[in-house]
Amino acid sequence: MLENLDQTIVFQIGPITINATIFYTWIVMAVLAGLSVWMTHNLKTNGKIGKIQIIMEMIVSAIQGQIKDVSGDNPKKYLSLIGTFFLFIAMSNLLSIIPWFKVPTTSLTTTVAFASCVFFAIPYYGVKNAGWKGYFKKFIEPTPVMLPMNIISDFSSTFSLAFRLYGNMLSGAVIGSVLIMLVPFIVPLPMQILGLLTGTIQAYIFALLAIVYVSAVAPKESFVQSTDTKGE
């Protein structure tokens, strides 16, 4: 049976209790931070480039390519937010191969926190890209009568991200646990491989939907035209 990470207390510092969700989130953050320092300590712009830098550049380029394809805007603008989402979810899933590690994205608290970040990023990037007038104009399109529905749509579509990610990650963990209990000596390895694949797909989907939402009012035409002009 899966434990509730929010109710599982790992340790306590005075009156402050640290539950499993926070504890395993800190582990993922520490791993990502450690890898970032290790992989970027010897970057080169010319000469012989190491394999680690090549792999890192491929990952960043792939994320930037997806952002540009979906938003039609400058990918560097959204890279820090979208890249963090993808890398955190993917790393959480990758660390699940460690027997004692609990994936923090199987906690609704974590997924709601992610959705909240997206929710507040939408007006931030909307105003940054189109100004206050351009951003709020979207709420009265195609007619002012749609104002309440458009506001509700922003709330519901954004927070559906939390329940989608939570449900998919939790269901995968539940199915894996049941199958491992039924056939403990045969199933674990294939289930781990399937779990890694599923988790990576969920990281991709969450990041992809986040791009769609935060770039909804991006100045797409200006960026596309500017890049086409440079190409010519």
Coordinates of N, CA and C in Angstrom, one line a residue, residues 15-155:
P15 N 9.6 23.1 16.4 CA 8.1 23.0 16.1 C 7.9 22.7 14.6
I16 N 8.9 22.7 13.8 CA 8.8 22.5 12.4 C 8.9 21.1 12.0
T17 N 7.9 20.5 11.4 CA 8.0 19.1 10.9 C 8.2 19.1 9.4
I18 N 9.1 18.2 9.0 CA 9.4 18.0 7.6 C 8.8 16.7 7.2
N19 N 7.8 16.8 6.3 CA 7.1 15.5 5.8 C 7.9 14.9 4.6
A20 N 7.4 13.8 4.2 CA 8.1 13.1 3.1 C 8.1 13.8 1.8
T21 N 7.0 14.6 1.5 CA 6.9 15.3 0.3 C 8.0 16.3 0.2
I22 N 8.2 17.1 1.3 CA 9.3 18.1 1.3 C 10.7 17.5 1.3
F23 N 10.8 16.4 2.1 CA 12.1 15.7 2.2 C 12.6 15.2 0.8
Y24 N 11.7 14.5 0.1 CA 12.1 14.0 -1.2 C 12.2 15.0 -2.3
T25 N 11.5 16.1 -2.1 CA 11.6 17.3 -3.0 C 13.0 17.9 -2.9
W26 N 13.4 18.0 -1.6 CA 14.8 18.5 -1.3 C 15.9 17.6 -2.0
I27 N 15.6 16.3 -1.9 CA 16.6 15.4 -2.5 C 16.7 15.7 -4.0
V28 N 15.6 15.8 -4.7 CA 15.6 16.0 -6.1 C 16.3 17.4 -6.4
M29 N 16.0 18.4 -5.6 CA 16.6 19.7 -5.8 C 18.1 19.6 -5.6
A30 N 18.5 18.9 -4.6 CA 20.0 18.7 -4.3 C 20.7 18.0 -5.5
V31 N 20.0 17.0 -6.0 CA 20.6 16.2 -7.1 C 20.7 17.1 -8.4
L32 N 19.7 17.8 -8.7 CA 19.7 18.7 -9.9 C 20.8 19.8 -9.7
A33 N 20.8 20.4 -8.5 CA 21.8 21.5 -8.2 C 23.2 20.9 -8.3
G34 N 23.5 19.7 -7.8 CA 24.8 19.1 -7.8 C 25.2 18.8 -9.2
L35 N 24.3 18.3 -10.0 CA 24.5 18.0 -11.4 C 24.8 19.2 -12.2
S36 N 24.1 20.3 -11.9 CA 24.3 21.6 -12.6 C 25.7 22.1 -12.4
V37 N 26.1 22.1 -11.1 CA 27.5 22.5 -10.8 C 28.5 21.7 -11.5
W38 N 28.3 20.4 -11.4 CA 29.3 19.4 -12.0 C 29.4 19.6 -13.5
M39 N 28.2 19.7 -14.2 CA 28.2 19.7 -15.6 C 28.6 21.0 -16.2
T40 N 28.5 22.1 -15.4 CA 28.8 23.4 -16.0 C 30.1 24.0 -15.5
H41 N 30.9 23.3 -14.8 CA 32.1 23.9 -14.2 C 33.3 24.0 -15.2
N42 N 33.1 23.3 -16.4 CA 34.2 23.4 -17.3 C 33.7 23.6 -18.8
L43 N 32.8 24.5 -18.9 CA 32.2 24.8 -20.2 C 33.2 25.5 -21.2
K44 N 33.1 25.1 -22.4 CA 33.9 25.7 -23.5 C 33.1 26.2 -24.6
T45 N 33.6 27.3 -25.2 CA 32.9 27.8 -26.4 C 33.7 27.5 -27.7
N46 N 34.9 27.0 -27.5 CA 35.7 26.7 -28.7 C 36.7 25.5 -28.3
G47 N 37.3 25.0 -29.3 CA 38.2 23.9 -29.0 C 37.4 22.6 -28.9
K48 N 38.0 21.6 -28.2 CA 37.4 20.3 -28.0 C 36.4 20.4 -26.9
I49 N 35.2 20.1 -27.2 CA 34.1 20.1 -26.3 C 33.8 18.7 -25.7
G50 N 33.7 18.6 -24.4 CA 33.5 17.3 -23.8 C 32.2 16.7 -24.0
K51 N 32.1 15.3 -23.8 CA 30.8 14.6 -24.0 C 29.7 15.1 -23.1
I52 N 30.0 15.5 -21.9 CA 29.0 15.9 -20.9 C 28.4 17.2 -21.4
Q53 N 29.2 18.2 -21.9 CA 28.7 19.4 -22.4 C 27.8 19.2 -23.7
I54 N 28.2 18.2 -24.5 CA 27.5 17.9 -25.7 C 26.1 17.4 -25.3
I55 N 26.0 16.5 -24.3 CA 24.7 15.9 -23.9 C 23.9 17.1 -23.3
M56 N 24.5 17.9 -22.5 CA 23.8 19.0 -21.9 C 23.2 20.0 -22.9
E57 N 24.0 20.3 -23.9 CA 23.6 21.2 -25.0 C 22.4 20.6 -25.8
M58 N 22.5 19.2 -26.0 CA 21.4 18.5 -26.7 C 20.1 18.6 -25.9
I59 N 20.2 18.5 -24.6 CA 19.0 18.6 -23.8 C 18.4 20.0 -23.8
V60 N 19.2 21.0 -23.6 CA 18.8 22.4 -23.7 C 18.2 22.7 -25.0
S61 N 18.9 22.3 -26.1 CA 18.4 22.6 -27.5 C 17.1 21.9 -27.7
A62 N 16.9 20.7 -27.2 CA 15.6 20.0 -27.4 C 14.5 20.7 -26.7
I63 N 14.7 21.1 -25.5 CA 13.7 21.9 -24.8 C 13.4 23.2 -25.5
Q64 N 14.4 23.9 -25.9 CA 14.2 25.2 -26.6 C 13.4 24.9 -27.9
G65 N 13.7 23.9 -28.6 CA 13.1 23.6 -29.9 C 11.6 23.3 -29.6
Q66 N 11.2 22.6 -28.6 CA 9.8 22.3 -28.3 C 9.1 23.6 -27.9
I67 N 9.8 24.4 -27.1 CA 9.1 25.7 -26.7 C 8.9 26.6 -27.9
K68 N 9.8 26.7 -28.8 CA 9.7 27.5 -30.0 C 8.6 27.0 -30.9
D69 N 8.5 25.6 -31.1 CA 7.5 25.0 -31.9 C 6.1 25.3 -31.4
V70 N 5.9 25.2 -30.1 CA 4.6 25.3 -29.5 C 4.2 26.8 -29.4
S71 N 5.1 27.6 -28.9 CA 4.8 29.0 -28.6 C 4.9 29.9 -29.8
G72 N 5.9 29.6 -30.7 CA 6.2 30.5 -31.8 C 6.9 31.7 -31.3
D73 N 7.4 31.7 -30.1 CA 8.0 32.9 -29.5 C 9.5 32.6 -29.2
N74 N 10.2 33.5 -28.6 CA 11.6 33.3 -28.3 C 11.7 32.3 -27.1
P75 N 12.3 31.1 -27.4 CA 12.3 30.1 -26.3 C 13.0 30.4 -25.1
K76 N 14.0 31.3 -25.2 CA 14.8 31.7 -24.0 C 14.0 32.3 -23.0
K77 N 12.9 33.0 -23.4 CA 12.0 33.7 -22.5 C 11.4 32.7 -21.5
Y78 N 11.1 31.5 -21.9 CA 10.3 30.5 -21.1 C 11.2 29.4 -20.6
L79 N 12.5 29.4 -21.0 CA 13.3 28.2 -20.8 C 13.5 27.9 -19.3
S80 N 13.7 28.9 -18.5 CA 14.0 28.6 -17.1 C 12.8 28.0 -16.4
L81 N 11.6 28.5 -16.7 CA 10.4 27.9 -16.1 C 10.1 26.5 -16.6
I82 N 10.0 26.4 -17.9 CA 9.6 25.1 -18.5 C 10.6 24.1 -18.3
G83 N 11.9 24.5 -18.5 CA 13.0 23.5 -18.3 C 13.0 23.0 -16.9
T84 N 12.7 23.9 -15.9 CA 12.7 23.4 -14.5 C 11.6 22.4 -14.3
F85 N 10.5 22.6 -14.8 CA 9.4 21.7 -14.7 C 9.8 20.3 -15.2
F86 N 10.3 20.3 -16.4 CA 10.6 19.1 -17.1 C 11.7 18.3 -16.4
L87 N 12.8 19.0 -16.0 CA 13.9 18.4 -15.4 C 13.5 17.9 -14.0
F88 N 12.7 18.6 -13.2 CA 12.3 18.2 -11.9 C 11.5 16.9 -12.0
I89 N 10.5 16.9 -12.8 CA 9.6 15.7 -12.9 C 10.4 14.5 -13.5
A90 N 11.2 14.8 -14.5 CA 12.0 13.7 -15.1 C 13.0 13.1 -14.1
M91 N 13.6 14.0 -13.3 CA 14.6 13.5 -12.3 C 13.9 12.8 -11.2
S92 N 12.8 13.3 -10.7 CA 12.0 12.6 -9.7 C 11.7 11.2 -10.1
N93 N 11.3 11.0 -11.4 CA 10.9 9.7 -11.9 C 12.2 8.8 -12.0
L94 N 13.3 9.4 -12.4 CA 14.5 8.6 -12.6 C 15.0 8.1 -11.3
L95 N 14.9 8.9 -10.2 CA 15.3 8.5 -8.9 C 14.5 7.4 -8.3
S96 N 13.3 7.2 -8.9 CA 12.4 6.2 -8.4 C 13.0 4.8 -8.5
I97 N 14.1 4.6 -9.2 CA 14.7 3.3 -9.3 C 15.4 2.9 -8.0
I98 N 15.7 4.0 -7.2 CA 16.2 3.7 -5.8 C 15.1 3.2 -4.9
P99 N 15.3 2.0 -4.3 CA 14.2 1.4 -3.6 C 13.5 2.2 -2.5
W100 N 14.3 3.0 -1.8 CA 13.7 3.8 -0.7 C 13.1 5.1 -1.1
F101 N 13.4 5.5 -2.3 CA 13.0 6.9 -2.8 C 11.5 6.9 -3.1
K102 N 10.8 8.0 -2.6 CA 9.4 8.2 -3.0 C 9.3 9.4 -3.9
V103 N 8.6 9.2 -5.0 CA 8.5 10.3 -6.0 C 7.6 11.4 -5.5
P104 N 8.1 12.6 -5.3 CA 7.3 13.7 -4.8 C 6.1 14.1 -5.6
T105 N 6.2 13.8 -6.9 CA 5.0 14.2 -7.8 C 3.8 13.2 -7.6
T106 N 4.0 12.2 -6.7 CA 2.8 11.4 -6.4 C 2.0 12.0 -5.2
S107 N 2.5 13.2 -4.8 CA 1.8 14.0 -3.8 C 1.0 15.1 -4.5
L108 N -0.2 15.3 -4.1 CA -1.1 16.3 -4.7 C -0.5 17.7 -4.3
T109 N 0.1 17.8 -3.2 CA 0.7 19.1 -2.8 C 1.7 19.6 -3.8
T110 N 2.6 18.7 -4.2 CA 3.6 19.1 -5.2 C 3.0 19.5 -6.5
T111 N 2.1 18.7 -7.0 CA 1.5 19.0 -8.4 C 0.7 20.3 -8.3
V112 N 0.0 20.6 -7.2 CA -0.8 21.8 -7.1 C 0.2 23.0 -7.0
A113 N 1.4 22.8 -6.4 CA 2.4 23.9 -6.3 C 2.9 24.2 -7.7
F114 N 3.1 23.1 -8.5 CA 3.5 23.3 -9.9 C 2.4 24.1 -10.7
A115 N 1.2 23.7 -10.5 CA 0.1 24.3 -11.3 C -0.1 25.8 -10.8
S116 N 0.2 26.0 -9.5 CA 0.1 27.4 -9.0 C 1.2 28.3 -9.7
C117 N 2.4 27.7 -9.9 CA 3.5 28.4 -10.6 C 3.0 28.8 -12.0
V118 N 2.4 27.8 -12.7 CA 1.9 28.1 -14.1 C 0.8 29.1 -14.0
F119 N -0.1 29.1 -13.1 CA -1.2 30.0 -12.9 C -0.7 31.4 -12.8
F120 N 0.3 31.7 -12.0 CA 0.8 33.0 -11.8 C 1.8 33.4 -13.0
A121 N 2.3 32.4 -13.7 CA 3.2 32.8 -14.8 C 2.4 33.2 -16.0
I122 N 1.1 32.8 -16.1 CA 0.3 33.2 -17.2 C 0.1 34.7 -17.3
P123 N -0.4 35.4 -16.2 CA -0.5 36.8 -16.3 C 0.9 37.5 -16.4
Y124 N 1.9 37.0 -15.8 CA 3.2 37.6 -15.8 C 3.7 37.7 -17.3
Y125 N 3.7 36.5 -18.0 CA 4.2 36.5 -19.3 C 3.2 37.2 -20.3
G126 N 1.9 37.1 -19.9 CA 0.9 37.8 -20.8 C 1.1 39.3 -20.8
V127 N 1.3 39.9 -19.6 CA 1.5 41.3 -19.5 C 2.9 41.7 -20.1
K128 N 3.9 40.9 -19.8 CA 5.2 41.1 -20.3 C 5.2 41.2 -21.8
N129 N 4.5 40.3 -22.5 CA 4.5 40.2 -23.9 C 3.6 41.2 -24.6
A130 N 2.4 41.4 -24.0 CA 1.4 42.2 -24.7 C 0.9 43.4 -24.0
G131 N 1.5 43.6 -22.8 CA 1.0 44.8 -22.0 C -0.3 44.5 -21.3
W132 N -0.7 45.3 -20.3 CA -1.9 45.1 -19.5 C -3.1 45.1 -20.4
K133 N -3.2 46.0 -21.4 CA -4.4 46.0 -22.2 C -4.5 44.8 -23.1
G134 N -3.4 44.4 -23.7 CA -3.4 43.2 -24.6 C -3.7 42.0 -23.8
Y135 N -3.2 41.9 -22.6 CA -3.5 40.6 -21.8 C -4.9 40.5 -21.4
F136 N -5.5 41.6 -20.9 CA -6.9 41.6 -20.4 C -7.9 41.5 -21.5
K137 N -7.4 41.9 -22.7 CA -8.3 41.8 -23.9 C -8.7 40.4 -24.2
K138 N -7.8 39.5 -23.9 CA -8.2 38.1 -24.2 C -9.4 37.6 -23.4
F139 N -9.7 38.2 -22.3 CA -10.8 37.8 -21.5 C -12.2 38.2 -22.1
I140 N -12.2 39.2 -23.0 CA -13.4 39.6 -23.6 C -13.5 39.2 -25.0
E141 N -12.7 38.3 -25.4 CA -12.8 37.8 -26.8 C -13.5 36.4 -26.8
P142 N -14.3 36.1 -27.8 CA -14.7 37.0 -29.0 C -15.7 38.1 -28.7
T143 N -16.3 38.0 -27.4 CA -17.3 39.0 -27.0 C -17.2 39.2 -25.5
P144 N -17.6 40.4 -25.0 CA -17.5 40.6 -23.6 C -18.3 39.7 -22.7
V145 N -19.4 39.1 -23.4 CA -20.2 38.2 -22.6 C -19.4 37.0 -22.1
M146 N -18.3 36.7 -22.8 CA -17.5 35.5 -22.4 C -16.6 35.7 -21.3
L147 N -16.6 37.0 -20.7 CA -15.7 37.3 -19.6 C -15.7 36.3 -18.5
P148 N -16.9 35.9 -17.9 CA -16.9 35.0 -16.8 C -16.3 33.6 -17.2
M149 N -16.7 33.2 -18.4 CA -16.3 31.8 -18.9 C -14.8 31.8 -19.1
N150 N -14.2 32.9 -19.6 CA -12.8 32.9 -19.9 C -12.0 32.9 -18.6
I151 N -12.5 33.6 -17.6 CA -11.8 33.6 -16.3 C -11.8 32.2 -15.6
I152 N -13.0 31.6 -15.7 CA -13.2 30.2 -15.2 C -12.3 29.3 -15.9
S153 N -12.2 29.5 -17.2 CA -11.4 28.6 -18.1 C -9.9 28.7 -17.7
D154 N -9.4 29.9 -17.3 CA -8.0 30.0 -16.9 C -7.8 29.2 -15.6
F155 N -8.7 29.3 -14.7 CA -8.5 28.6 -13.4 C -8.6 27.1 -13.6

